[in-house]
RNA sequence: GCGGGAGUGGUGAAAUGGCAGACACGCAAGUCUUAGGAACUUGUGCUCCGGCGUGCGGGUUCAAGUCCCGCCUCCCGCACCA
């Protein structure tokens, strides 16, 4: 029978307001008292950028991170689940320019807004460990780390043609150029020759690549593959070519030294110094300069179009092929990159498509030196890049590709003409930025002493006051105008010197922030070794796949550097990684301009925090995108109130002995606890929730048409439901817990211990197949053996009739599930 | 072009090589109601009622959504890296 209490709608708004202040007092998510004996788990969500309030994407990411953190707490772990803000960067600076105020104001306001929203969203963060990367107390350690890298030659300056965003008026790292466009503002990126700071990430290329073995199966394959491709290790050989009229030979890089006899010309990168030098004083000089200028004028976008016709200029110079003495024309072209390999190549048009395209455009010879199954490239215009027997190649004739490479490398090395070499697609990390809102680079430039690091006791080197500074992008750092700040004394000689006016890429801030949380209040060092040894590495990292290369690669690099310095005892920062999908609307990313923006605050207002969290988690696998138009938050509300109503129906008292309860509901409860735990641990949160829903349905039935509300098994089931729900619907769970006669916080109540004996079903249904087709179903004991189930199947009247006297060729028994009779 | 991932009901999705579609959404019918955007019950892959069904075509297996080979489509990443 139903009472009015049962039918009362579940009031999520009331429940939310009721519990927040109580949780503030209890603080269930404080981690890491030193005497804590529980095993540790470090669960980390990627920290947000404070650009306005939280949005639907945050709601998904933090719901997922919360399920994991709350699960491990229930499982008895000492969980650290911290949060902070990635607070330096361009949006704050642009907002500051627009509003004509200090970027600090916008930044800290947004942080306060987001923090309040996170509290309301019931994120299980440890609020004692919060920091913002724009706090001087944090960026002090950016500077300290920069100096440590500088000491070791891992931070250095060089002149180079860098990526330049004409709109942001700043340089960009390679990783921040997406298809030739600035990742931030989508402006076509140009090249500019500048003297800039770099971190020597290329020194770590091999380790970044090889250590990924450790991460296999723990990080998404996609991310590992992306990083491998990004690093782009290639194995080949450097070969020296004598240049007529030049004292020193030119070294080229090739991955196909076996095709050396097929080289018919040489190409140097048009924007390389070598090209300019070779062209100087020749009849081709004017034509070369003209060509070079036209290439410079073209944007990266034009350059990136691979199907565009090849262009180039013959430099009127010749190289000598070291293996056969042939005289080869030297051309300059933009299809050879100045900053990869040696900026010069031997062209083997028969076996490289780009060289072939160039050869055909410039009417240069094509010579086949590898016999493949494919047709002559001279006729087809398609280079034959596969393996085959070497021809027209002197001593290499008759060898296959691998043997020929080995043989020629050996010979080149013996003759001093070359040697095997490796190259990487990865370039050093350009870290200087010509913008205000970032960490000042802690270097003083002294005419006498050169680059001098700011002494540690003078850190943090604080940003000058933004007041009076023009932050508008103008190609030079706004800090340069802060003359009082710029003019300083050399820490070494005491003479007049100038501060470096660039700031650091904000990816520096995020490359080590996860090391700071355990020591967030440490004023003496970026982090203490004791804290690190207690908490690190991160057990579970949760965040978007957008950071697959940039942030994750840089963090891995920093971790290895800090390991080498002796500050860390491990070399990979994130043991496991979960990439959540995006929240989209009607199939496309939400945006104001598209008009499909769903406001998180509206959704929370309409359906409540728990229902939104539940909808996010239940919609599908966490890696998949959530299309909000496919999601039913009202369905979630319905389910939550169904679960909540159970807690009002239970009539047995807290502490009752479950052992005397209805056995079949007890079995359902223990199976749900077992299966949900397994599902959570394998990131199948949607399946975990399905198991809870099944238990809610079973419990409802037990109350209405089973053993009744007073049965202890009903209480056991309802308590289990509340605890499982606490991972995703903390308010509802806490309310249920109270109605069941318990004290807050349910978050730390503990996952009920699963009784293995209750996981065994009384009877299971087995199928009997004939030739793989289901013919009959029988009830069997779960403990039945293969031979017993086979005997039962063969003795079954339906089967005897179906066989009609025929003798089975073979019988496969898989107790207790199936018997397949093969005729 | 290279690399990676994915194709299952009207929809979101389940399924250690062993009953395809769990759990939901939606929809339909019903119960109770002054009422229903509440609650509960039942039904819901297709079907010519024989069967047929996991993008298409092969293969391995007693058994394939799952493993192998070849295609098609879509999504993502990289893209003149020699």
XYZ file of C-alpha atoms (C1' of nucleotides) in Angstrom, chain A residues 162-164 174 177 179-181 188-191 295-305 308, chain B residues 80:
25
model
C 59.899 30.415 -35.412
C 56.155 30.112 -35.704
C 54.647 33.546 -35.351
C 55.226 23.621 -32.907
C 50.257 25.252 -34.612
C 47.190 22.717 -39.617
C 49.118 25.926 -40.116
C 46.802 27.929 -37.867
C 47.533 31.679 -40.368
C 50.906 31.274 -38.734
C 53.955 32.849 -40.373
C 57.669 32.361 -39.862
C 58.296 31.235 -50.565
C 58.680 33.427 -47.494
C 55.609 35.405 -48.459
C 53.511 32.262 -48.642
C 51.857 31.190 -45.404
C 52.344 27.826 -43.789
C 48.915 26.880 -45.078
C 50.009 27.189 -48.693
C 53.175 25.313 -47.908
C 51.261 22.544 -46.245
C 49.161 21.739 -49.294
C 50.465 21.620 -54.956
C 56.456 17.666 -48.489
